[in-house]
Short mmCIF file of C-alpha atoms in Angstrom, two decimals:
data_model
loop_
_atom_site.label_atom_id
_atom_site.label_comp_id
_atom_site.label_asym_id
_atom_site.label_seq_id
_atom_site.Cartn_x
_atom_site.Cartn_y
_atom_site.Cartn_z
CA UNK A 234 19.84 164.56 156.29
CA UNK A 235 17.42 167.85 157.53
CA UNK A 236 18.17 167.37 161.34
CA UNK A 237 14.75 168.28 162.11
CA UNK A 238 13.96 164.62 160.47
CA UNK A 239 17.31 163.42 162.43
CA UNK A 240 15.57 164.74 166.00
CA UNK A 241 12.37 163.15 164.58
CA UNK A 242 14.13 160.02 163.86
CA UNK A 243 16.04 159.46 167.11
CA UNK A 244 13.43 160.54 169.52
CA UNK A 245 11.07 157.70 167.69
CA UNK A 246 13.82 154.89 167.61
CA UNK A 247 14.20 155.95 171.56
CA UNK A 248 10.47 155.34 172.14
CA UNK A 249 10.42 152.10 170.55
CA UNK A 250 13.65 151.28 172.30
CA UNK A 251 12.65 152.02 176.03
CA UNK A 252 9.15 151.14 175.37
CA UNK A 253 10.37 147.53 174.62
CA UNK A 254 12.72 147.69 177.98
CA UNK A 255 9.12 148.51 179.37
CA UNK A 256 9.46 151.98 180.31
CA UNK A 257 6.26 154.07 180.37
CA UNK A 258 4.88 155.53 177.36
CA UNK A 259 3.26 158.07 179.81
CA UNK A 260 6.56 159.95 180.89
CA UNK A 261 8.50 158.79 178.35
CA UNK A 262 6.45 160.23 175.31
CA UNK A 263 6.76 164.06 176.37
CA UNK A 264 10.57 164.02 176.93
CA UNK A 265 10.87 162.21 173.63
CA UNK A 266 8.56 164.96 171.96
CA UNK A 267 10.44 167.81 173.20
CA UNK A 268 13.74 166.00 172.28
CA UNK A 269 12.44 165.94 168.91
CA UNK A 270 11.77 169.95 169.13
CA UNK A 271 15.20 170.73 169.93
CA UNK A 272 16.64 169.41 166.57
CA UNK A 273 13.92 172.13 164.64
CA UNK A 274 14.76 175.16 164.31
CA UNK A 275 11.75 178.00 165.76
CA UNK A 276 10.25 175.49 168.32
CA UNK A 277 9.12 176.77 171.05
CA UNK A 278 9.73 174.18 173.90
CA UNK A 279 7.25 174.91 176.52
CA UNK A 280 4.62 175.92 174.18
CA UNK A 281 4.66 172.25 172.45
CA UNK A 282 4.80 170.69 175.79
CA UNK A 283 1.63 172.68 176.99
CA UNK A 284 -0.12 174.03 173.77
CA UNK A 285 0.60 170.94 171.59
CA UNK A 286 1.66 167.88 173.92
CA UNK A 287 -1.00 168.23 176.47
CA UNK A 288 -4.04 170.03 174.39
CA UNK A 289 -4.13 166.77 172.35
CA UNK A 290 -3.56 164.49 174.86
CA UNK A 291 -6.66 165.61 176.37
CA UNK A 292 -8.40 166.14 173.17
CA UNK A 293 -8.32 162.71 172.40
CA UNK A 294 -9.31 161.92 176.29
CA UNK A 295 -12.25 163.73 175.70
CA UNK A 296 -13.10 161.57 172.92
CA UNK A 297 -12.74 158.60 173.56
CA UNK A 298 -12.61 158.02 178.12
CA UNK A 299 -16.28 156.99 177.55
CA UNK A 300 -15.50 154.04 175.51
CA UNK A 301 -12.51 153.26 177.05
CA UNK A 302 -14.45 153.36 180.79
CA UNK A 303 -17.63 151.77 179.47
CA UNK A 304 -15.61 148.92 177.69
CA UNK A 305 -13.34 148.15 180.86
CA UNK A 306 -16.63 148.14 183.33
CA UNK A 307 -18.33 145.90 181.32
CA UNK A 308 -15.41 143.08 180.43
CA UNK A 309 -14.37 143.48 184.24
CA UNK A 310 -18.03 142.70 185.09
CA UNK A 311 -17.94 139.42 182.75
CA UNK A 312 -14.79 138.55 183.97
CA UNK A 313 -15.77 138.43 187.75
CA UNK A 314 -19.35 137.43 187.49
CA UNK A 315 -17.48 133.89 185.47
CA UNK A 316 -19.60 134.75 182.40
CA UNK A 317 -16.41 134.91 180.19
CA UNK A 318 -15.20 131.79 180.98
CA UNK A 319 -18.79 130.19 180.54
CA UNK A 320 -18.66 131.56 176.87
CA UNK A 321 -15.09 130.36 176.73
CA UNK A 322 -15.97 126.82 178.38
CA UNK A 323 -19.55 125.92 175.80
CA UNK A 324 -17.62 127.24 172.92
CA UNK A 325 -14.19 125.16 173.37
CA UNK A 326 -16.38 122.04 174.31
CA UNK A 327 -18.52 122.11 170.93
CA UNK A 328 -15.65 122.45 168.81
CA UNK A 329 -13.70 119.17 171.05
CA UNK A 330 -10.46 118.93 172.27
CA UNK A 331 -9.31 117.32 169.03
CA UNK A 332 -9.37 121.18 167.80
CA UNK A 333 -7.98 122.84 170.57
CA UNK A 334 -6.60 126.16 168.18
CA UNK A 335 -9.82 126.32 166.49
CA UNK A 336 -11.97 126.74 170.00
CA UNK A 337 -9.54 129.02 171.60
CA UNK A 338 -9.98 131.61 168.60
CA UNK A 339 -12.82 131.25 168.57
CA UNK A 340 -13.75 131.72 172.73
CA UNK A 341 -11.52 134.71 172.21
CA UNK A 342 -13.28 136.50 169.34
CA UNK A 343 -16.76 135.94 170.75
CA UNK A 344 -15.69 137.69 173.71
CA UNK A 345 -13.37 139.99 172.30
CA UNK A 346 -16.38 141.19 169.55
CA UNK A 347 -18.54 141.51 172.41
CA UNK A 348 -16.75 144.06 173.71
CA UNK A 349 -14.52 142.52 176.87
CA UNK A 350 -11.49 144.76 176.47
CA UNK A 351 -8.62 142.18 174.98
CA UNK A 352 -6.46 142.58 178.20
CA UNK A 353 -9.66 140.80 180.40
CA UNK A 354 -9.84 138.37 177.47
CA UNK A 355 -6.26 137.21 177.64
CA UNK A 356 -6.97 137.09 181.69
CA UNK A 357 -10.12 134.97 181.28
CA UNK A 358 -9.54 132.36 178.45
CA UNK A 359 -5.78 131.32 179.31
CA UNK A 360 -6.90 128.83 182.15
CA UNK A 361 -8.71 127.70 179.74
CA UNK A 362 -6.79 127.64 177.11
CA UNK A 363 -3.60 125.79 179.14
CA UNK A 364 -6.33 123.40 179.94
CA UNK A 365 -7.45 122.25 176.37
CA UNK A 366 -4.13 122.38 174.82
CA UNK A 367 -2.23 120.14 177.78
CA UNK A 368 -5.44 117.65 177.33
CA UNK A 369 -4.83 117.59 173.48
CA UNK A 370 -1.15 117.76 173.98
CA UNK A 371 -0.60 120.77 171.79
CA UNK A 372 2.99 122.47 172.80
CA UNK A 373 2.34 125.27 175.21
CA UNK A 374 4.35 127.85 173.07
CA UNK A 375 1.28 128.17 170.57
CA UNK A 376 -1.04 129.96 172.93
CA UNK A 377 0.04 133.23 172.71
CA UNK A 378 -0.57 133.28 169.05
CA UNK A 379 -3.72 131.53 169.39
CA UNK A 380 -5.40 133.84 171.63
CA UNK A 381 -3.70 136.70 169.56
CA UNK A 382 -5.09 135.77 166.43
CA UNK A 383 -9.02 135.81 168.63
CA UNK A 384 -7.94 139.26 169.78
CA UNK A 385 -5.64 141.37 168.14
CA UNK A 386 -6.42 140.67 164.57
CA UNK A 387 -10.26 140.39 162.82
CA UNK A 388 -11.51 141.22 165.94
CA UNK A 389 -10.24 144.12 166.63
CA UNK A 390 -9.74 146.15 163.37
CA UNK A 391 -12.35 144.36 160.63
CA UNK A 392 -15.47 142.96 161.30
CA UNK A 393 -17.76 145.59 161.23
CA UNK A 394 -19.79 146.65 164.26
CA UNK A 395 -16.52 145.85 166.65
CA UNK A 396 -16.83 147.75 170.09
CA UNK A 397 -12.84 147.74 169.79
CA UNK A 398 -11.79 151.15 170.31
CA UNK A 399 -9.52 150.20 166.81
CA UNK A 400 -12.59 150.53 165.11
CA UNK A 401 -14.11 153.03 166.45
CA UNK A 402 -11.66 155.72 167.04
CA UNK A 403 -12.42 156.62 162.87
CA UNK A 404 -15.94 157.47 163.54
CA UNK A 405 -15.28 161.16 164.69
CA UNK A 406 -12.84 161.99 162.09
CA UNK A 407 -15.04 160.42 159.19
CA UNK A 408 -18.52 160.71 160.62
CA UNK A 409 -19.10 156.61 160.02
CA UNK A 410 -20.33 153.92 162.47
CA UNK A 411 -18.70 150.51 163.61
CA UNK A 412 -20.43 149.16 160.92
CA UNK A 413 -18.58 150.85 158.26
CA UNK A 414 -17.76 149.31 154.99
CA UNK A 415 -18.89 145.86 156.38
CA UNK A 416 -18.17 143.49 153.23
CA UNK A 417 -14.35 144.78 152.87
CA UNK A 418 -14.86 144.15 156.97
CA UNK A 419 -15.55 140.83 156.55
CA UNK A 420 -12.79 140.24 153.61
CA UNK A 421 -10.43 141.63 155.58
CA UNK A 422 -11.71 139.55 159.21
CA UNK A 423 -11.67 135.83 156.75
CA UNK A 424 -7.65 136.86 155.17
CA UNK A 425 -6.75 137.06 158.57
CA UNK A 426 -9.29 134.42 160.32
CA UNK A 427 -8.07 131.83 157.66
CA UNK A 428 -4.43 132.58 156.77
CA UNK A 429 -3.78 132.71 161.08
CA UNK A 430 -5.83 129.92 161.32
CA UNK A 431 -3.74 127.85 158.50
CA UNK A 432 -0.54 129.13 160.57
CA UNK A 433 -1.29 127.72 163.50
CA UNK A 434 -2.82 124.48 162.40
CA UNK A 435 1.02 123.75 160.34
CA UNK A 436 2.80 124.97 163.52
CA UNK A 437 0.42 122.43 165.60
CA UNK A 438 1.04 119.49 162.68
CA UNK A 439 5.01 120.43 162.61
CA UNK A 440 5.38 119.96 166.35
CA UNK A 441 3.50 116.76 166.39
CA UNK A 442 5.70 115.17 163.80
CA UNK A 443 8.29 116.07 165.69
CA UNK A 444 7.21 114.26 168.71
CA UNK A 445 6.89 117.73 170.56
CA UNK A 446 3.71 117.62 173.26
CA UNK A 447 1.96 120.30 175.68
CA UNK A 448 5.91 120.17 177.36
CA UNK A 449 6.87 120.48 180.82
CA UNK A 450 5.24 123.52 182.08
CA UNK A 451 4.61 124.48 185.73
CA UNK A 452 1.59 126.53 185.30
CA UNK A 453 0.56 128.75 188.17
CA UNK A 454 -3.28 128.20 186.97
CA UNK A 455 -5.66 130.08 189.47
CA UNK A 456 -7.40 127.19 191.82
CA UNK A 457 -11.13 126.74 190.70
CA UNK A 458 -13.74 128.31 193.07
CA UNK A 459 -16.48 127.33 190.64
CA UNK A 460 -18.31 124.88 193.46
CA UNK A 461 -18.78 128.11 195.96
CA UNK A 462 -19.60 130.52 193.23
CA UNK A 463 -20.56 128.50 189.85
CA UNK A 464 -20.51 130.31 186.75
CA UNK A 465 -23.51 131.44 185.02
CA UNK A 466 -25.21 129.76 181.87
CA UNK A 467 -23.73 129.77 179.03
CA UNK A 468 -27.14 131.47 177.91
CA UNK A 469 -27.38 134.09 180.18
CA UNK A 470 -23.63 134.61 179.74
CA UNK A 471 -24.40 135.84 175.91
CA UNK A 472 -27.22 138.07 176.28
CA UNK A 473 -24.98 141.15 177.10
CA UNK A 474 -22.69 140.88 174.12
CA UNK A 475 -25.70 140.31 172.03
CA UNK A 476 -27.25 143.78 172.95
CA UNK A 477 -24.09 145.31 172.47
CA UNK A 478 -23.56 144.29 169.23
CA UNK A 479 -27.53 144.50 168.48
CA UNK A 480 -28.70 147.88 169.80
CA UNK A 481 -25.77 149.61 168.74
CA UNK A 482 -26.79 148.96 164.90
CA UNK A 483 -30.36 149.61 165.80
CA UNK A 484 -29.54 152.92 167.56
CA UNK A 485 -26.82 154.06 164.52
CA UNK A 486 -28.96 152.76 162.09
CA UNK A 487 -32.94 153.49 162.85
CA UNK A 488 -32.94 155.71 165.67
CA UNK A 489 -30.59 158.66 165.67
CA UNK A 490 -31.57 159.15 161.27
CA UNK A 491 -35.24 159.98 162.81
CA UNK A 492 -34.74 162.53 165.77
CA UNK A 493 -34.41 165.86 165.42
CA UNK A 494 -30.77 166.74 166.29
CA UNK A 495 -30.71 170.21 164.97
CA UNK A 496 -29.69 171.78 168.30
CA UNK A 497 -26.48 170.22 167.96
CA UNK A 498 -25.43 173.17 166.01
CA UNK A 499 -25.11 174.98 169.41
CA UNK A 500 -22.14 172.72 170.40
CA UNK A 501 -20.16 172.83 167.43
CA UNK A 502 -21.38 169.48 165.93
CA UNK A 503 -23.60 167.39 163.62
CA UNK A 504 -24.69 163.75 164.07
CA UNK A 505 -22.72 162.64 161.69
CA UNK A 506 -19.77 163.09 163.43
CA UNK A 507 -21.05 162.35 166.89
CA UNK A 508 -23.62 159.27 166.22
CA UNK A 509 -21.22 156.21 166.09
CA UNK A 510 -19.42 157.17 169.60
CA UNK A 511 -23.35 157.59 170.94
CA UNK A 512 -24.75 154.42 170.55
CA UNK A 513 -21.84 152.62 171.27
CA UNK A 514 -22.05 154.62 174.67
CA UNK A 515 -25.85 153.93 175.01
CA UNK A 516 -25.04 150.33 173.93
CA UNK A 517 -22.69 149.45 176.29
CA UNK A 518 -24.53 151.10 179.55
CA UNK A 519 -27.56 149.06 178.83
CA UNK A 520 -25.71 145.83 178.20
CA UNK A 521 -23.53 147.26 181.76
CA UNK A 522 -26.65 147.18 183.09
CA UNK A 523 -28.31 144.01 182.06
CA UNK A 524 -25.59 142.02 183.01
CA UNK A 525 -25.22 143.44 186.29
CA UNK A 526 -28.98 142.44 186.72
CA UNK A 527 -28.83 138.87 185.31
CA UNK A 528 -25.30 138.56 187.26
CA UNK A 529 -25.93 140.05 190.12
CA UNK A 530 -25.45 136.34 192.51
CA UNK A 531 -22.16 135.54 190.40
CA UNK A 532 -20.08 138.76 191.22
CA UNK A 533 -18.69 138.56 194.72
CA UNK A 534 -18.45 142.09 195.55
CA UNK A 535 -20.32 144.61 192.92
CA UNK A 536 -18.92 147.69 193.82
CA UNK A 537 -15.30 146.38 193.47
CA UNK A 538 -15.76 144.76 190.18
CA UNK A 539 -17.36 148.45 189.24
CA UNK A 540 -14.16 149.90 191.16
CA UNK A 541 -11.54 147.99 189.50
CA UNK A 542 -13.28 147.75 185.62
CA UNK A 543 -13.08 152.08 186.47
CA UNK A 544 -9.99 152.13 187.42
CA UNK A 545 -8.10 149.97 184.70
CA UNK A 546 -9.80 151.83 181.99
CA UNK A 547 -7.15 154.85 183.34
CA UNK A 548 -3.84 153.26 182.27
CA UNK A 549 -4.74 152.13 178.82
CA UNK A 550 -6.18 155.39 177.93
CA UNK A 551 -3.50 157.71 179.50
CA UNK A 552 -0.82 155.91 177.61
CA UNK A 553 -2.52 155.98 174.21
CA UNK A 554 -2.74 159.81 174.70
CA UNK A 555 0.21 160.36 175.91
CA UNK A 556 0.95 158.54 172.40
CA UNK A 557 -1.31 160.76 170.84
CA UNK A 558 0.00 163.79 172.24
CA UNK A 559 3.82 162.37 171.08
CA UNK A 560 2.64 162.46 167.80
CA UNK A 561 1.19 165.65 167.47
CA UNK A 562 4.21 167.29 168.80
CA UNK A 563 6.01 165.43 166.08
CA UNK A 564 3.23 166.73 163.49
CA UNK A 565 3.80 170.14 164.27
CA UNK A 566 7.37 170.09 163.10
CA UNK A 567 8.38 171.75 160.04
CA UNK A 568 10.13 168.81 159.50
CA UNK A 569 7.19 166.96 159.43
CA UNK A 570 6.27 168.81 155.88
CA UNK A 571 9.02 166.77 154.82
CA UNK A 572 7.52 163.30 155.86
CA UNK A 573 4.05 164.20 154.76
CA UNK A 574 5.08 164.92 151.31
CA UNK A 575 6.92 161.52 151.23
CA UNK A 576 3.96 159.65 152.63
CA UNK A 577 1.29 161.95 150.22
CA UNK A 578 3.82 161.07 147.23
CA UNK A 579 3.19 157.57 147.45
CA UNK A 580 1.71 156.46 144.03
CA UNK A 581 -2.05 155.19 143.80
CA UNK A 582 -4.94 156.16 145.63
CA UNK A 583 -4.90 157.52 148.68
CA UNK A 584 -6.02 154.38 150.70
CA UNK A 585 -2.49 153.20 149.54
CA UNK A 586 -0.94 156.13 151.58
CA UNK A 587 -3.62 156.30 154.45
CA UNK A 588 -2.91 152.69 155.03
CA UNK A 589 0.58 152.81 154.86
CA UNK A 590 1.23 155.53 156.50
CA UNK A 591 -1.30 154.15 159.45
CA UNK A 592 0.55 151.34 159.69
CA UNK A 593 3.74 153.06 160.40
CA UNK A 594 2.57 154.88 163.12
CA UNK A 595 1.30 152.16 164.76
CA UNK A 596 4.32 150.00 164.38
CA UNK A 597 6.55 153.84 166.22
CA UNK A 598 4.17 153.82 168.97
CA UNK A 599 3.46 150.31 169.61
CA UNK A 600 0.08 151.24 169.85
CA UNK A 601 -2.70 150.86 167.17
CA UNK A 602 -4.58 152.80 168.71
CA UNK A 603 -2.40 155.58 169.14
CA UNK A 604 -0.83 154.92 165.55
CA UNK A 605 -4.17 155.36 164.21
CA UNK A 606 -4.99 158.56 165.84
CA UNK A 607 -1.86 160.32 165.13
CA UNK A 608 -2.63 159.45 161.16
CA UNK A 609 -6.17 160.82 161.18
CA UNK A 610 -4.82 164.28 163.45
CA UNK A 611 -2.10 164.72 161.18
CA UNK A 612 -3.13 163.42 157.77
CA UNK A 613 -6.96 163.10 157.94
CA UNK A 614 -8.48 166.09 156.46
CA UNK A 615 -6.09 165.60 153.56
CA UNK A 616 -7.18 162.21 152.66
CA UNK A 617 -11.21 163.18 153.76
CA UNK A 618 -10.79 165.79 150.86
CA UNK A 619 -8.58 163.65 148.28
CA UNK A 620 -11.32 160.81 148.77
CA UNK A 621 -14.32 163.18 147.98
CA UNK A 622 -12.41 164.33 145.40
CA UNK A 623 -11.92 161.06 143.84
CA UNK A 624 -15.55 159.46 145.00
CA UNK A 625 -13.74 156.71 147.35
CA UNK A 626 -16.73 156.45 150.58
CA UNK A 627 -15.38 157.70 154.28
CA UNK A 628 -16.94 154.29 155.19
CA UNK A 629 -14.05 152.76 152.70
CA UNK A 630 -11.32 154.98 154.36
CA UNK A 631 -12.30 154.01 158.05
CA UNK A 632 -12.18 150.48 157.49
CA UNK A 633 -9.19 150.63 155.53
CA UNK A 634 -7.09 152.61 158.75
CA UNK A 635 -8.44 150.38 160.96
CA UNK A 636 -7.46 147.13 159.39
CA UNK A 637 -3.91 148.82 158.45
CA UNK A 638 -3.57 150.41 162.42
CA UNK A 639 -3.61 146.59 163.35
CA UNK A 640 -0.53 145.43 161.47
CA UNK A 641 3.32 147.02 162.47
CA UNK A 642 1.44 147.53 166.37
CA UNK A 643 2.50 144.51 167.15
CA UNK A 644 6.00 144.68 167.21
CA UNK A 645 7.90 143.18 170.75
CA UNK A 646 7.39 146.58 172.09
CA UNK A 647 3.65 146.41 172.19
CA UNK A 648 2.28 146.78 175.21
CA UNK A 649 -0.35 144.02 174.42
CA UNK A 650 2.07 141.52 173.16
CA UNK A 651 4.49 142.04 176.34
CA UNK A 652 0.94 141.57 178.57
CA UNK A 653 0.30 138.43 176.78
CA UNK A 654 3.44 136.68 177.38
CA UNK A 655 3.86 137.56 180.94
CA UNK A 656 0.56 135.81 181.48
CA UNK A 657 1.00 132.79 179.53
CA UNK A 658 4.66 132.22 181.20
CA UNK A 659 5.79 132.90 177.77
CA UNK A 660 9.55 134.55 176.66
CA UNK A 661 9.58 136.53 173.82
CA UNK A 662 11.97 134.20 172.25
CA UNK A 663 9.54 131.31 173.13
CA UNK A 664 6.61 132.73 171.37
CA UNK A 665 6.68 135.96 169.17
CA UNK A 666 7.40 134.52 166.25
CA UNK A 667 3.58 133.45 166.34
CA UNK A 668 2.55 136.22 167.42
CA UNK A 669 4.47 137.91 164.16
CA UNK A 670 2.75 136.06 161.95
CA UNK A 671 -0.45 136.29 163.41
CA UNK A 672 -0.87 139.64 164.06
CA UNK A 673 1.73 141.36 162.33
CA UNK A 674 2.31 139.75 159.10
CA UNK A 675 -1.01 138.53 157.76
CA UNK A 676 -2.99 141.45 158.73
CA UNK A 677 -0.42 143.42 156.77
CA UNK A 678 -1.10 140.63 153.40
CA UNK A 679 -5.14 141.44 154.82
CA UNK A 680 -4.71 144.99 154.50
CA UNK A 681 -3.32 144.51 150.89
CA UNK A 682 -5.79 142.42 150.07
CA UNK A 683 -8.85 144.66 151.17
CA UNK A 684 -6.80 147.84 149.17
CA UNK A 685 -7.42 145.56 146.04
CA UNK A 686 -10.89 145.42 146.28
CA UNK A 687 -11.27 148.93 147.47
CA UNK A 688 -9.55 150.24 144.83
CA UNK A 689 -11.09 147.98 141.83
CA UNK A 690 -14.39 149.17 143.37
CA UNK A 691 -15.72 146.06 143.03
CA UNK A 692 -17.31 146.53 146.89
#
């Protein structure tokens, strides 16, 4: 074996390693980077760590902080003001107790395709969620998977117009909107939707055969303060994700097409590239601000709910770069010649390779995010030029690598996945194989299935 490829290899099986003992992605990503340098030959060390490590990692802060800040504020804002769980509460209560999987997806995607950042979700709807599944006596283990199927999955990566930074990192590389591609969106969103759905419901029909119930579960719910500071409407608790999913297709799609953005070519730019990330910006300010208006009596102090949504946009941001910046280092290998050939050699399109090797980066980082980033910096502009070359849309190409970032991400490393179990009192050995299936598996049979009808051109 080339031992730059060996120094690739072990620095990436380290990351995984001490990122699943929970180490931080943030320190540990440079020292695996440079590891990785000192098995190729010609590498400087201190240049990659400032020149190749660092320039990226801020590159891709200066990208994407705005979405990253705007979409913390504004989940942080529905979380406090109660307006999450009032979406959570109307929606579980139409759909009954009698289907408590079915509600909690689907009080998780609502708010998850609204834009409340998936960590807030996971905060917000497990009260909830212990609630309705101890009243229908559904075993306790199956709520992980539940709410990971409402947020990690169709959510996240497929339905088009998704605030999700997963679909939206694409949009600078490609020059697309959220809304790209939206029918192999919504093929992708009803694979996984259905198949996690059908998972779930067997799991849920298994255990009750078995005599298994809700179990004996001390849960350390939070103690309801909804009689000194009741939620709001369920009404009033929808008009924000409403605008952000409305005005950012009227901005993308009517407005920017008919302004005059020719003094863009003073900053290095066009509107293509720079009009998805805008009106997701200008989408999720006004719907920031709107909610703070209509919420204003709900949120107990405004300035620390503004404080706090600020501040926990820092971590999640600062360890996908640091990903980012991992990667590149990686990328800028000569070994990495070697790789790329293997992944560009893969027979079939390129949305075969793209997705593939998308998915693998996802699944080294534990971020799909990060996975998803380090495939369009490294590999990008040779699939932009292969699909031009071959008439496959950049619309086609952005929805595939975001459906395929969302597959290997969710190994037991993942950040997420760890997140989730600590707050549901779930062990990994407990609940992940759910969680596997859910978000791992059948997005992965999801992205296969979208390649199909991408490649037959049928949509």
């Amino acid at each position: 074996m080339d031992l730059g490829i060996f120094g690739i290899l072990i620095s990436l099986v380290m990351l995984m390693y001490f990122a699943y003992r929970g180490m931080s992605v943030i320190w540990l990503a440079p020292i695996l980077a440079l590891i990785a340098a000192l098995f190729s030959a010609g590498t400087h060390m201190m240049a990659s760590y400032t020149e190749v490590f660092m320039s990226s990692a801020a590159g891709y802060v200066k990208l994407y902080f705005p979405a990253f800040l705007l979409g913390a504020v504004f989940g942080k804002i529905m979380d406090v003001s109660g307006a999450a769980k009032a979406i959570a509460r109307v929606i579980t209560g139409k759909v009954g107790n009698q289907n408590a999987i079915l509600a909690v997806v689907l009080a998780v995607s609502v708010l998850t395709y609204g834009g409340v950042s998936m960590f807030v979700v996971v905060f917000a709807v497990y009260p909830i969620a212990a609630e309705i599944f101890r009243d229908s006596n559904v075993p306790k283990r199956l709520i992980p998977g539940t709410i990971a199927l409402g947020s990690f999955t169709f959510t996240m990566t497929a339905l088009p117009g998704s605030p999700q930074i997963q679909n939206t990192i694409a949009m600078p590389f490609f020059g697309t909107t959220a809304y790209a591609a939206p029918i192999l969106g919504m093929i992708g969103a009803a694979t996984m939707f259905g198949l996690g759905l059908l998972w779930l419901k067997r799991r849920e029909a298994s255990a009750r055969a078995a005599g298994e119930g809700y179990g004996d579960h001390a849960d350390a719910l939070p103690e309801s303060h909804e009689d000194e500071n009741p939620t709001p409407s369920a009404f009033l608790s929808f008009i924000p994700i409403i605008i952000v999913l409305l005005l950012n297709f009227l901005i993308v799609t009517f407005y920017y097409p008919n302004v005059n953005t020719g003094y863009l070519s003073d900053y290095g730019t066009s509107l293509q590239k720079v009009k998805g990330m805008w009106s997701l910006i200008i989408a999720l300010t006004v719907a920031i601000v709107v909610a703070l208006m209509i919420f204003r009596r709900h949120i107990p102090s405004l300035r620390e709910a503004v404080n706090q949504g600020g501040e926990s946009s820092i971590m999640p941001i600062m360890n996908t770069a640091a990903a980012v910046g991992f990667g590149n280092v990686i990328k800028s290998l000569s070994a990495f010649e070697l790789i790329k050939e293997m992944i560009l050699s893969v027979p079939g399109t390129p949305l075969l390779s793209f997705a593939m090797s998308t998915s693998l980066l996802a699944g080294i980082t534990g971020s799909a995010s990060g996975g998803l980033s380090i495939a369009l910096d490294a590999l990008g502009e040779i699939y932009i030029h292969q699909a031009e070359t071959l008439g496959i849309s950049l619309e086609t190409l952005h929805r595939i690598a975001s459906i395929a970032c969302g597959g290997l991400d969710s190994l037991p490393h993942n950040g997420a996945v760890i997140t989730l179990l600590g707050i549901c009192g779930m062990t990994h050995k407990d609940a992940y194989k759910d969680i596997f299936v859910c978000t791992l598996a059948i997005p992965m049979i999801a992205t296969g299935v979208t390649l199909i009808f991408a490649s037959s051109g049928v949509v």
